[in-house]
PDB file of C-alpha atoms in Angstrom:
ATOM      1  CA  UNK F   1      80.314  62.182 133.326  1.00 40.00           C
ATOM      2  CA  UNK F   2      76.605  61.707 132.357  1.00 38.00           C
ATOM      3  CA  UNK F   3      74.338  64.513 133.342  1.00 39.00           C
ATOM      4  CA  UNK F   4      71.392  63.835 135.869  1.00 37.00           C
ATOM      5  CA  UNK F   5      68.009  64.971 134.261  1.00 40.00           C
ATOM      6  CA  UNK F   6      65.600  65.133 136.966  1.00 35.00           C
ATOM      7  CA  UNK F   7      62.225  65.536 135.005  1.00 36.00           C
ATOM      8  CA  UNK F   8      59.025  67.467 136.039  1.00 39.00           C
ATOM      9  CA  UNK F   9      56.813  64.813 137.439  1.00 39.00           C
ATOM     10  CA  UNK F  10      60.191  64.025 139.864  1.00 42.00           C
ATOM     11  CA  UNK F  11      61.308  60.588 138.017  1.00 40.00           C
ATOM     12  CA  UNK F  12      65.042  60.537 137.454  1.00 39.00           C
ATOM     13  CA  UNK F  13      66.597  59.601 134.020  1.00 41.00           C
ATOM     14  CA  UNK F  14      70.202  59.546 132.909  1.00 41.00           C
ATOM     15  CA  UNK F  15      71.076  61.937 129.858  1.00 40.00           C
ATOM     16  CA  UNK F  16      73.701  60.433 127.237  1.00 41.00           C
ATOM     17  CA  UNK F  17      77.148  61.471 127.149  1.00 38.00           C
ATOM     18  CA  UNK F  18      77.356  64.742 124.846  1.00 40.00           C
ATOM     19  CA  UNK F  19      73.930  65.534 125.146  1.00 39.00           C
ATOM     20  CA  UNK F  20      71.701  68.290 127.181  1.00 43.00           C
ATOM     21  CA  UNK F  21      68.158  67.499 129.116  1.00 42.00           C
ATOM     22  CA  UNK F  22      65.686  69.310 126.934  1.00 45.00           C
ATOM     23  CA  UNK F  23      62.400  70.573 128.458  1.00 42.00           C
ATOM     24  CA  UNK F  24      60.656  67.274 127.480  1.00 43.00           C
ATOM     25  CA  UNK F  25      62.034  64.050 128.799  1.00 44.00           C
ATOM     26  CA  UNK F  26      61.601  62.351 125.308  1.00 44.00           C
ATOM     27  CA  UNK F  27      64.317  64.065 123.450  1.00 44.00           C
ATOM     28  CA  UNK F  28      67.763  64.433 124.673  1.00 42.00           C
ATOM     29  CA  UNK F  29      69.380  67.604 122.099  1.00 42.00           C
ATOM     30  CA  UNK F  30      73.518  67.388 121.464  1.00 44.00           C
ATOM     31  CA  UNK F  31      75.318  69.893 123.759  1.00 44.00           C
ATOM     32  CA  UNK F  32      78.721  69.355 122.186  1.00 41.00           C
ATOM     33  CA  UNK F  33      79.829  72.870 124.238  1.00 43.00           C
ATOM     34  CA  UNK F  34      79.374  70.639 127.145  1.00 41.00           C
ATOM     35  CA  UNK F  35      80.974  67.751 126.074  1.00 42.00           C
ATOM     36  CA  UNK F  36      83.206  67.538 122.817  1.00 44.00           C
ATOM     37  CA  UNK F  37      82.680  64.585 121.297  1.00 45.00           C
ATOM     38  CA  UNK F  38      86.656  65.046 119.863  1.00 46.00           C
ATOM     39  CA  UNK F  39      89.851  65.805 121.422  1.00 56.00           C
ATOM     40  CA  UNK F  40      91.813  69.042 119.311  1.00 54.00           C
ATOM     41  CA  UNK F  41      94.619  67.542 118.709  1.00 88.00           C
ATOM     42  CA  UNK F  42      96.232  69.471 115.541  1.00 94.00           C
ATOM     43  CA  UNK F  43      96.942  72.762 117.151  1.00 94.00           C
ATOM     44  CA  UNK F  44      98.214  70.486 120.324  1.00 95.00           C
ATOM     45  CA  UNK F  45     100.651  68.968 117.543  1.00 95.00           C
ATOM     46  CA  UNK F  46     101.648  72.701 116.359  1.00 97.00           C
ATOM     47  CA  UNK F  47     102.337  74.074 119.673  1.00 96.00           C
ATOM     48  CA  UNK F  48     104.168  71.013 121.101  1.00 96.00           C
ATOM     49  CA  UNK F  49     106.094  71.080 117.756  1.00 97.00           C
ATOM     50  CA  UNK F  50     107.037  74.875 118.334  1.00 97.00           C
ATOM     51  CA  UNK F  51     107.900  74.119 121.829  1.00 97.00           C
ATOM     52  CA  UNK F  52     110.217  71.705 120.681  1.00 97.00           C
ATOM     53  CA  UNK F  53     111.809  73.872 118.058  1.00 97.00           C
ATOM     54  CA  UNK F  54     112.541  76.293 121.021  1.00 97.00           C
ATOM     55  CA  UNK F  55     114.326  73.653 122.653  1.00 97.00           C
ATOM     56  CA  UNK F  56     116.183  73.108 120.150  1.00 96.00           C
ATOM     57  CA  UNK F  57     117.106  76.610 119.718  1.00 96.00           C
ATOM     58  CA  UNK F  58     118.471  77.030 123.245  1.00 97.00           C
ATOM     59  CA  UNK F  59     120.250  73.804 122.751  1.00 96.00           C
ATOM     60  CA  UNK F  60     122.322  75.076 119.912  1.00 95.00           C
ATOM     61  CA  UNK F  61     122.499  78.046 121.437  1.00 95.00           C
ATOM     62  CA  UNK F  62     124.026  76.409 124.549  1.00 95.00           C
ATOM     63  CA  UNK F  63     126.387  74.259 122.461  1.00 94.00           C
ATOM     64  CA  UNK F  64     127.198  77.207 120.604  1.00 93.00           C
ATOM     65  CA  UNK F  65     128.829  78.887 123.371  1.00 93.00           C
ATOM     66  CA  UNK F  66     130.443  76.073 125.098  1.00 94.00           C
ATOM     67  CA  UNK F  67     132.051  74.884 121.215  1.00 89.00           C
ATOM     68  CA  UNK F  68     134.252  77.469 119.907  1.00 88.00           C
ATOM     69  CA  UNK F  69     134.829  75.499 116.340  1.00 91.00           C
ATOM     70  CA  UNK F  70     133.643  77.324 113.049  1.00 89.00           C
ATOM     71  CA  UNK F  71     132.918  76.177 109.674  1.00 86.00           C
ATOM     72  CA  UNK F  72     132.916  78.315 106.423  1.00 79.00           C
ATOM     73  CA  UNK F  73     133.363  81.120 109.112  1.00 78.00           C
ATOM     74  CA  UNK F  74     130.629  80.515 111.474  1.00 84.00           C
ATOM     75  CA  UNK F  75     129.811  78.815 114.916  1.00 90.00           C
ATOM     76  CA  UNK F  76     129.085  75.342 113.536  1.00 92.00           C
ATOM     77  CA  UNK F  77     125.954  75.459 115.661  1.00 94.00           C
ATOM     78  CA  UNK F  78     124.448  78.872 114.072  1.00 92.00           C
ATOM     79  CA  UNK F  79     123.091  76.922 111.081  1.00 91.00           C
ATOM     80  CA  UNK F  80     121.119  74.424 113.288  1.00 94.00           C
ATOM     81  CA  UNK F  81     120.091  77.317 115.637  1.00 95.00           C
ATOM     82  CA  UNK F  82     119.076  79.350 112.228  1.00 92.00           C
ATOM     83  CA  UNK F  83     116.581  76.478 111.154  1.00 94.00           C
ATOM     84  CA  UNK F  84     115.220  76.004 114.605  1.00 96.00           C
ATOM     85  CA  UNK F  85     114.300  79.339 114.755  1.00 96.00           C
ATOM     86  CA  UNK F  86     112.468  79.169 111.293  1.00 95.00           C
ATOM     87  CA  UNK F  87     110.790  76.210 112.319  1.00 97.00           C
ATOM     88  CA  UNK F  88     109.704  78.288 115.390  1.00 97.00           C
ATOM     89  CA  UNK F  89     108.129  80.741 113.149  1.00 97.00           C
ATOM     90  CA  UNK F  90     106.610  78.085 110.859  1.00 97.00           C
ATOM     91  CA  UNK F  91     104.715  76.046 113.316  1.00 98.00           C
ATOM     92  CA  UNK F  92     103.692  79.090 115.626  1.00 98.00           C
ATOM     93  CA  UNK F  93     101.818  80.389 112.760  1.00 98.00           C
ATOM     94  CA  UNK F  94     100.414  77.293 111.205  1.00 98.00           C
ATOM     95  CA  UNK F  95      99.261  76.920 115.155  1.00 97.00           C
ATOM     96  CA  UNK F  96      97.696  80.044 115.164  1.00 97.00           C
ATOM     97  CA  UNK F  97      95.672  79.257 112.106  1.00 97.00           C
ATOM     98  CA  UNK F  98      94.658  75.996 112.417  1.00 97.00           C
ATOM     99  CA  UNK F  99      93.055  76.191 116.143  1.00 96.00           C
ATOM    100  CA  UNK F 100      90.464  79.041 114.132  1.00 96.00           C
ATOM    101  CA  UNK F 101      89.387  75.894 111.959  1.00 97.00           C
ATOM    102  CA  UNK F 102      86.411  74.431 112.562  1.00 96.00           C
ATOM    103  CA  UNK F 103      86.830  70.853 113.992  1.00 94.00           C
ATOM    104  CA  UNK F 104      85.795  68.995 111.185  1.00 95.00           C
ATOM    105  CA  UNK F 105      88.920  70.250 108.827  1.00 95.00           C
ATOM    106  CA  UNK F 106      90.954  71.190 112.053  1.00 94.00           C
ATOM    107  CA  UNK F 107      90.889  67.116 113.318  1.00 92.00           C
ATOM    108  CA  UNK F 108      89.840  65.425 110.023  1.00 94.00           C
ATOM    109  CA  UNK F 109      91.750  63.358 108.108  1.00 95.00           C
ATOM    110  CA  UNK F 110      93.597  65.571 106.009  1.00 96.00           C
ATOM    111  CA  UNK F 111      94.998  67.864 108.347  1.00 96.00           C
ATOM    112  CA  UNK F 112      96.067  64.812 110.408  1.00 95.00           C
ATOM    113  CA  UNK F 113      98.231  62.885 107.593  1.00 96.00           C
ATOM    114  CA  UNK F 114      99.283  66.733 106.618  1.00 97.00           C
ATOM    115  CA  UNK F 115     100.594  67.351 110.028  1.00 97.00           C
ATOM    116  CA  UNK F 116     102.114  63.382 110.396  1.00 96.00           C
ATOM    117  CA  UNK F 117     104.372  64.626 107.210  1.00 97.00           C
ATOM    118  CA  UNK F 118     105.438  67.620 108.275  1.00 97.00           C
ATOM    119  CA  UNK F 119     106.643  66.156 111.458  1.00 97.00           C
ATOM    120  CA  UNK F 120     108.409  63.534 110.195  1.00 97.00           C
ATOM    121  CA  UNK F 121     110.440  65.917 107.698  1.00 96.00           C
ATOM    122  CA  UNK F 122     110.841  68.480 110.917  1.00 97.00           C
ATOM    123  CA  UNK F 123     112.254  65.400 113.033  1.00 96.00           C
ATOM    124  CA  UNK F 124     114.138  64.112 110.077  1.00 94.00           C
ATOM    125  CA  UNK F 125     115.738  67.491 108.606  1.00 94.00           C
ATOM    126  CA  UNK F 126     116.806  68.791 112.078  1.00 95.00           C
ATOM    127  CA  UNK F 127     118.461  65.809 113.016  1.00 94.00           C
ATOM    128  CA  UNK F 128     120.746  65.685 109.752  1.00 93.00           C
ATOM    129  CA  UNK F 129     121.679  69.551 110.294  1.00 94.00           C
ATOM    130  CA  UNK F 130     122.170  68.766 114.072  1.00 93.00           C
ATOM    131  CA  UNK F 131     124.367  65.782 113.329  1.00 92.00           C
ATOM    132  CA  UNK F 132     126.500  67.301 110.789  1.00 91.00           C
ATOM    133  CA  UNK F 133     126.917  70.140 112.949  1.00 91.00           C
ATOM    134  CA  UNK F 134     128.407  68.205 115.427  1.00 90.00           C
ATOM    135  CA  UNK F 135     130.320  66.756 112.732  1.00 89.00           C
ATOM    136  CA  UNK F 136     131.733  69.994 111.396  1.00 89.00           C
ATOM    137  CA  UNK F 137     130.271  69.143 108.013  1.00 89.00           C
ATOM    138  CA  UNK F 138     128.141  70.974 105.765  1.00 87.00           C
ATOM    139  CA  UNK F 139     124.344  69.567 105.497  1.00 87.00           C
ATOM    140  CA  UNK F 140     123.131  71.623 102.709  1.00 85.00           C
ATOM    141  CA  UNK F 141     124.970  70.911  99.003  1.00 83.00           C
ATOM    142  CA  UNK F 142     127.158  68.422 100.731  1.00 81.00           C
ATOM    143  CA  UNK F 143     127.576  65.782  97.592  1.00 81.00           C
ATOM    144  CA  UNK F 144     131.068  64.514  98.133  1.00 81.00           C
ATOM    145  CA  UNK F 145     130.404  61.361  98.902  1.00 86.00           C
ATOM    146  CA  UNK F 146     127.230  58.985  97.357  1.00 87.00           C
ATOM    147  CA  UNK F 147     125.878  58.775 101.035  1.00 87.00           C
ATOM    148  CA  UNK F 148     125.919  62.343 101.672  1.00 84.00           C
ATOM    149  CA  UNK F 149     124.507  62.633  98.152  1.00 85.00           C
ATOM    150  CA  UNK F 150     121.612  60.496  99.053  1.00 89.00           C
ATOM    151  CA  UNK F 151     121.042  62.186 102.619  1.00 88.00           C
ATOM    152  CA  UNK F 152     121.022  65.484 100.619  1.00 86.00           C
ATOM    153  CA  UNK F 153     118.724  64.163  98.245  1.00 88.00           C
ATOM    154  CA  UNK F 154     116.442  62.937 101.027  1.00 91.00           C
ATOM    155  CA  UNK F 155     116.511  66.996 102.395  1.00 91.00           C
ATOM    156  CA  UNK F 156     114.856  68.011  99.812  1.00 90.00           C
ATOM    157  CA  UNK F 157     112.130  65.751  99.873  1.00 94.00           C
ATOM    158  CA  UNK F 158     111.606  66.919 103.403  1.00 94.00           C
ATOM    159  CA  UNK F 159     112.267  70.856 102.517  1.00 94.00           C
ATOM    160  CA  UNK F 160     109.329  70.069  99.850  1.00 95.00           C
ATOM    161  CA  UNK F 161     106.840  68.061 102.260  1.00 96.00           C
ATOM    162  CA  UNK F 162     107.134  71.110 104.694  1.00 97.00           C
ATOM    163  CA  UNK F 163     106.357  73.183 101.962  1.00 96.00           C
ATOM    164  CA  UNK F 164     103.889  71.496 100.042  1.00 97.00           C
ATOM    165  CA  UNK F 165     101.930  71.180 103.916  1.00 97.00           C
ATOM    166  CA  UNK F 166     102.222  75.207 104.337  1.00 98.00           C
ATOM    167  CA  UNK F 167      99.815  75.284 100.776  1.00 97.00           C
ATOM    168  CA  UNK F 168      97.633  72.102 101.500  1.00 98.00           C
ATOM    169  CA  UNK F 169      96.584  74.156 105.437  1.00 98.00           C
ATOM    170  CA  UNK F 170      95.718  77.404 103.083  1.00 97.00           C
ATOM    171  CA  UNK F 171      93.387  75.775 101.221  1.00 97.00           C
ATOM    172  CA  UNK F 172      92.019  73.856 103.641  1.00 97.00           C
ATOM    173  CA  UNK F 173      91.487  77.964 105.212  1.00 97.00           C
ATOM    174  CA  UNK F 174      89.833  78.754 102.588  1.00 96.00           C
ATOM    175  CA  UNK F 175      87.536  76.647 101.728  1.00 96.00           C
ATOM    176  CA  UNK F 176      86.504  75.967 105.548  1.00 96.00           C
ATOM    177  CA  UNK F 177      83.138  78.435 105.778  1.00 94.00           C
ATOM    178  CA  UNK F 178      82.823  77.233 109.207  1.00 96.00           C
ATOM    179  CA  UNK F 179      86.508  78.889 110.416  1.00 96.00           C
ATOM    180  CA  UNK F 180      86.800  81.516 112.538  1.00 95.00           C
ATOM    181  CA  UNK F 181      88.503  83.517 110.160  1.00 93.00           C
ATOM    182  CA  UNK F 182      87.263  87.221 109.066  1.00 92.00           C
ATOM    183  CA  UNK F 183      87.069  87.679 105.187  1.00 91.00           C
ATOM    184  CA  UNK F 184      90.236  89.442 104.988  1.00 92.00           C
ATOM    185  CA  UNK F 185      92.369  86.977 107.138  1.00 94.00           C
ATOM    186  CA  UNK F 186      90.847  83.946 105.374  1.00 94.00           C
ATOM    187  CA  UNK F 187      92.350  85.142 102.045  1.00 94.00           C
ATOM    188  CA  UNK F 188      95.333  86.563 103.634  1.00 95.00           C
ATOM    189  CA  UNK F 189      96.145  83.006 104.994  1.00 97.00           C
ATOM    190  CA  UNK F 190      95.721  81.788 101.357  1.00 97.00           C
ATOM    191  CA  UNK F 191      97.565  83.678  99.716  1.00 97.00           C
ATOM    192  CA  UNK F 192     100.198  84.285 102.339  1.00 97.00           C
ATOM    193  CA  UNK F 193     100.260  80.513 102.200  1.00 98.00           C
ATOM    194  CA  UNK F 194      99.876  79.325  98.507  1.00 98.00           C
ATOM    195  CA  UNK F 195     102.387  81.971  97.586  1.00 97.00           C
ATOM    196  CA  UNK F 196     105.264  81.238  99.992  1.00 97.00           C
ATOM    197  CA  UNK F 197     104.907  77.783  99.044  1.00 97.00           C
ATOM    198  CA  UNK F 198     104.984  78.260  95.223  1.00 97.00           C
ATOM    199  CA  UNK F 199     107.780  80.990  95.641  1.00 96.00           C
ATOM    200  CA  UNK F 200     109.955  78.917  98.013  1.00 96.00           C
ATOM    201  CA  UNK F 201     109.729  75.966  95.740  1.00 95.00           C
ATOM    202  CA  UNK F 202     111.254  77.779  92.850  1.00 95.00           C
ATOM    203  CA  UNK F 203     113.833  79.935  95.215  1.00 94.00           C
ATOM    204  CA  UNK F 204     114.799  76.360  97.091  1.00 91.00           C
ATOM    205  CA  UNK F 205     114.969  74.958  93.721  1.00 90.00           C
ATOM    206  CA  UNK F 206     117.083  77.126  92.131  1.00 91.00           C
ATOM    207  CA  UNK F 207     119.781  77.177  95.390  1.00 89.00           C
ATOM    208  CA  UNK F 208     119.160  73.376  95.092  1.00 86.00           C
ATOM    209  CA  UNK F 209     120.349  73.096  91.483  1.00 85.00           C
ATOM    210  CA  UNK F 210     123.210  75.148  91.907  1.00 85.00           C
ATOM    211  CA  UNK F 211     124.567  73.950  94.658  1.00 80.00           C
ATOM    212  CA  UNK F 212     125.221  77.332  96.357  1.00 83.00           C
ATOM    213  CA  UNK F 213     123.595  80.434  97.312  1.00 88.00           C
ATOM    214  CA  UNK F 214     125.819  83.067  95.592  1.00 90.00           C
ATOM    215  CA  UNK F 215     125.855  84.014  91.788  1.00 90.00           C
ATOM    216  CA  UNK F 216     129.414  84.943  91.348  1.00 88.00           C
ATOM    217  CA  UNK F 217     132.448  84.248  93.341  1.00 88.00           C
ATOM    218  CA  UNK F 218     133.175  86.266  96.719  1.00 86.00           C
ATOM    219  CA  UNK F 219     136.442  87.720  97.410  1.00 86.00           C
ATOM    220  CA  UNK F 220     137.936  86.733 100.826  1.00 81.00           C
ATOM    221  CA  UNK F 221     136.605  89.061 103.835  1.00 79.00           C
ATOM    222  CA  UNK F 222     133.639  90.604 101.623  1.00 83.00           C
ATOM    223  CA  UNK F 223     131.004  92.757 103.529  1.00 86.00           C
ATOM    224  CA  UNK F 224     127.988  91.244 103.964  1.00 87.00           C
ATOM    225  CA  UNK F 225     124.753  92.616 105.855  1.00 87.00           C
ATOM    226  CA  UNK F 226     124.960  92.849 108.767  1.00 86.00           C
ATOM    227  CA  UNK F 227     122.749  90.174 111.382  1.00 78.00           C
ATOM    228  CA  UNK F 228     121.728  88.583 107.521  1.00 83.00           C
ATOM    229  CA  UNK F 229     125.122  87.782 106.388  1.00 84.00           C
ATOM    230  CA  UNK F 230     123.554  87.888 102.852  1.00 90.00           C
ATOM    231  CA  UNK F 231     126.601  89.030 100.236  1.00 89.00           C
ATOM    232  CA  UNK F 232     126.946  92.586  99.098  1.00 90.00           C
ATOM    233  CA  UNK F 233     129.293  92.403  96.949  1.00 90.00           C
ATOM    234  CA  UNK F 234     127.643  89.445  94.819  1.00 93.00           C
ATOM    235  CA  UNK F 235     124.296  88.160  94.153  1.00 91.00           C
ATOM    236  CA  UNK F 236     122.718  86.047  96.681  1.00 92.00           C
ATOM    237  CA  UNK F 237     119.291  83.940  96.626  1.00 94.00           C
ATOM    238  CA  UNK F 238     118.849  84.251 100.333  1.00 94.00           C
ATOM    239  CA  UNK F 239     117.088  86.759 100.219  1.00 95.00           C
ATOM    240  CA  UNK F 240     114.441  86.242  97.406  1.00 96.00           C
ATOM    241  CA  UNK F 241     114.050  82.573  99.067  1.00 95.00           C
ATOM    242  CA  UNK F 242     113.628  84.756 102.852  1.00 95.00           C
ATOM    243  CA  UNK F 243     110.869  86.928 101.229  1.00 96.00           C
ATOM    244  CA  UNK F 244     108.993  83.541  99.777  1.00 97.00           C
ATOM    245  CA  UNK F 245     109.355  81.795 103.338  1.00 95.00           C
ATOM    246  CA  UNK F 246     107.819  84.770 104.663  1.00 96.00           C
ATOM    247  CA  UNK F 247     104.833  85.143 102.667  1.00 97.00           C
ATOM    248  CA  UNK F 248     102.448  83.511 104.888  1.00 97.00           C
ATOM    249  CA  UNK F 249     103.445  85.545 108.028  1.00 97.00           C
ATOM    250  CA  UNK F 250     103.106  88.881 106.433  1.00 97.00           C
ATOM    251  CA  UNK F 251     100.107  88.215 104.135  1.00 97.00           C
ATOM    252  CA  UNK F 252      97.864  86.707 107.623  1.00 96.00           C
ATOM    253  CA  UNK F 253      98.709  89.656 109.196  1.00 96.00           C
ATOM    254  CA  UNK F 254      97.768  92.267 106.571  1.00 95.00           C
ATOM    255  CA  UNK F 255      94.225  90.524 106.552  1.00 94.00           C
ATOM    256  CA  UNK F 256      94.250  90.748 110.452  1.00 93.00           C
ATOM    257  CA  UNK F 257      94.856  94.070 110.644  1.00 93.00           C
ATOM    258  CA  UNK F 258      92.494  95.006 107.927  1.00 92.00           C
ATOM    259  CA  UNK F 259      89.494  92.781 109.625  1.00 91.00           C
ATOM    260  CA  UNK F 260      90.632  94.901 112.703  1.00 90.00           C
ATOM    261  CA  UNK F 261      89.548  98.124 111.081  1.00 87.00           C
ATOM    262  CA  UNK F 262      86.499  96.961 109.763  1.00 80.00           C
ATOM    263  CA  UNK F 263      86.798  94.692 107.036  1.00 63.00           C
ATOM    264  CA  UNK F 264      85.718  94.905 103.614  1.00 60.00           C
ATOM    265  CA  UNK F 265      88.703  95.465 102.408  1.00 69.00           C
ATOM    266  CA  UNK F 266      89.812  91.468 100.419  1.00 75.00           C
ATOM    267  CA  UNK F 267      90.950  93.697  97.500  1.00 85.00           C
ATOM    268  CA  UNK F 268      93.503  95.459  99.166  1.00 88.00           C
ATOM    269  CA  UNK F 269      94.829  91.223  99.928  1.00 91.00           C
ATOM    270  CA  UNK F 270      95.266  90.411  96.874  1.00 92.00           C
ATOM    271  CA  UNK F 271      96.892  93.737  95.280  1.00 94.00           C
ATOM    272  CA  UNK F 272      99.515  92.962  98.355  1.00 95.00           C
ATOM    273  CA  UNK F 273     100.017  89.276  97.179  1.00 96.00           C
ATOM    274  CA  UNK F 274     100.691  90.906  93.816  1.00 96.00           C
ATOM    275  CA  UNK F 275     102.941  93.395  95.090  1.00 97.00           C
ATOM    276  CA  UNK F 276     104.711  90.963  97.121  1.00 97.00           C
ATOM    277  CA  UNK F 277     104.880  88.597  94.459  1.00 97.00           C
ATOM    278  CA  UNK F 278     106.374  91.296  92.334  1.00 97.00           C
ATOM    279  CA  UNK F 279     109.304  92.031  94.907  1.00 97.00           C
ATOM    280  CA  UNK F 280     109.882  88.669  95.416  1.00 97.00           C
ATOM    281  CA  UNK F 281     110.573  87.958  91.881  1.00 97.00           C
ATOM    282  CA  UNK F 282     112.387  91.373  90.803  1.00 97.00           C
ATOM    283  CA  UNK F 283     115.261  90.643  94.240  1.00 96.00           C
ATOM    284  CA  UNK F 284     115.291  86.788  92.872  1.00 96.00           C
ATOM    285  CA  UNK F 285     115.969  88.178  89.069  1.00 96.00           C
ATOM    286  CA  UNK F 286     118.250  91.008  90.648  1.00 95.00           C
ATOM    287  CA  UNK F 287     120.502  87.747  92.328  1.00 94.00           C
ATOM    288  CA  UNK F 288     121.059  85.906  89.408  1.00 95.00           C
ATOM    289  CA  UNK F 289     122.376  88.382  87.370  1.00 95.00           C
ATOM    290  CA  UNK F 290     124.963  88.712  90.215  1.00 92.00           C
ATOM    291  CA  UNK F 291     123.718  91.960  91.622  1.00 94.00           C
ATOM    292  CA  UNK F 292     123.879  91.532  95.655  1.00 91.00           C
ATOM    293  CA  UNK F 293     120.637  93.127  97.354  1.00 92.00           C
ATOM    294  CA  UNK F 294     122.730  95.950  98.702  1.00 90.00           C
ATOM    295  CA  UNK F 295     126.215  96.574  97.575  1.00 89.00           C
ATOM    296  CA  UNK F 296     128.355  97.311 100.467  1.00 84.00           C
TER     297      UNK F 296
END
């Protein structure tokens, strides 16, 4: 709605769209508080997108308790439910970042085909684990056949386009001056992101290439961790690829809670990243020499 200026000497003018009556009635000055000029649409995309994760979390949890069948010991609808609940996680946090970006990177172009890609793999990779859930089938290393082959294949381009997105949104962070990010959040984010997505490239790639996630063979009715499931009897990558996912929720909130007590404080960032790095890489080394995390 245009805003009424009513001037001093009592003649009546009509003030553009987006802008504010000045004190003279020659000028009009922007007022984008007023009126923004652009609709925020990204973190609208993030939180619908996490919304929809939920659903699909208490969908597979529904089916899950209505469909008894297993397969490779487990409710055939925990895997499904498991990646909904990551993706949860994922787009709640990229949400949370991306609405303190100022609306030039948050709503530019960028961010936009960044966020069209990641949905697409989201829609795409949920609805292959969801179908061969329903199936009984496994949707990870499934190669039997050339179609499941080439559906596995196409997985991975996904699992790498998420990925790949978590980086491109850290940099876009951190070079955004504008953001309303304190200095130790803004290079929490990214690192936190930059470093999941490097580390879960080479984690995912590893699992990828050897078509499994243990190094050694499991006897029948091994313990595993509990809640986890990881192996502890043989090494396992799940949880060197768990600590890369996780980079870029525990990084952010380092910075966060050292802006909190008063800043100043970016070294202590990256001396985490290091650290972190560090453990990620000595539990990934520890797997594949067949030593489980914890032996149980």
């Amino acid at each position: 709605m245009s805003l009424l200026n009513i001037t001093a000497s009592g003649a009546t003018g009509v003030t553009p769209r987006g802008f504010c009556a000045p004190s003279t009635p020659d000028h009009a000055l922007p007022c984008h508080d007023m009126h923004p000029s652009v609709t925020v649409t990204a973190p609208r995309t993030l939180w619908a997108l996490t919304g929809f994760a939920i659903a699909l979390l208490a969908g597979c949890a529904a089916a899950g308790a209505v469909d008894a069948r297993t397969f490779q010991d487990a409710n055939v609808w925990l895997k499904p439910a498991k990646f909904a609940l990551s993706f949860v996680v994922l787009f709640a946090t990229l949400a949370l970042v991306v609405e303190r970006l100022s609306e030039p990177v948050r709503e530019g172009r960028t961010m936009r085909i960044t966020l069209g890609a990641m949905t697409l793999a989201f829609w795409a990779e949920m609805a292959y684990i969801g179908i061969q859930a329903g199936r009984a089938q496994a949707s990870h290393f499934n190669v039997g056949t050339p179609m499941a082959g080439l559906l596995y294949s196409l997985m991975g381009v996904g699992a790498v386009t998420l990925v790949v997105g978590v980086g491109l949104i850290g940099v876009l962070a951190w070079r955004d001056l504008d953001a309303n990010l304190g200095p130790a959040l803004r290079r929490g984010v990214f690192l936190g992101f930059v470093l999941s997505t490097v580390a879960t490239l080479i984690t995912a790639g590893v699992l990828s290439s050897r078509g499994g996630h243990f190094v050694g063979m499991p006897s029948d009715g091994a313990a595993v961790i509990p809640l986890l499931g990881w192996s502890g009897e043989v090494g396992d990558l799940r949880p060197a690829h768990f600590l890369a996912l996780h980079a870029m929720q525990v990084l952010p909130l380092l910075g966060l809670w050292l802006d909190r007590r008063g800043g100043g404080a970016t070294s202590t960032l990256s001396a985490a990243a290091v650290v972190y790095g560090a453990l990620t890489v000595a539990v990934f080394a520890q797997a594949l020499m067949g030593m489980p995390l914890l032996r149980l």
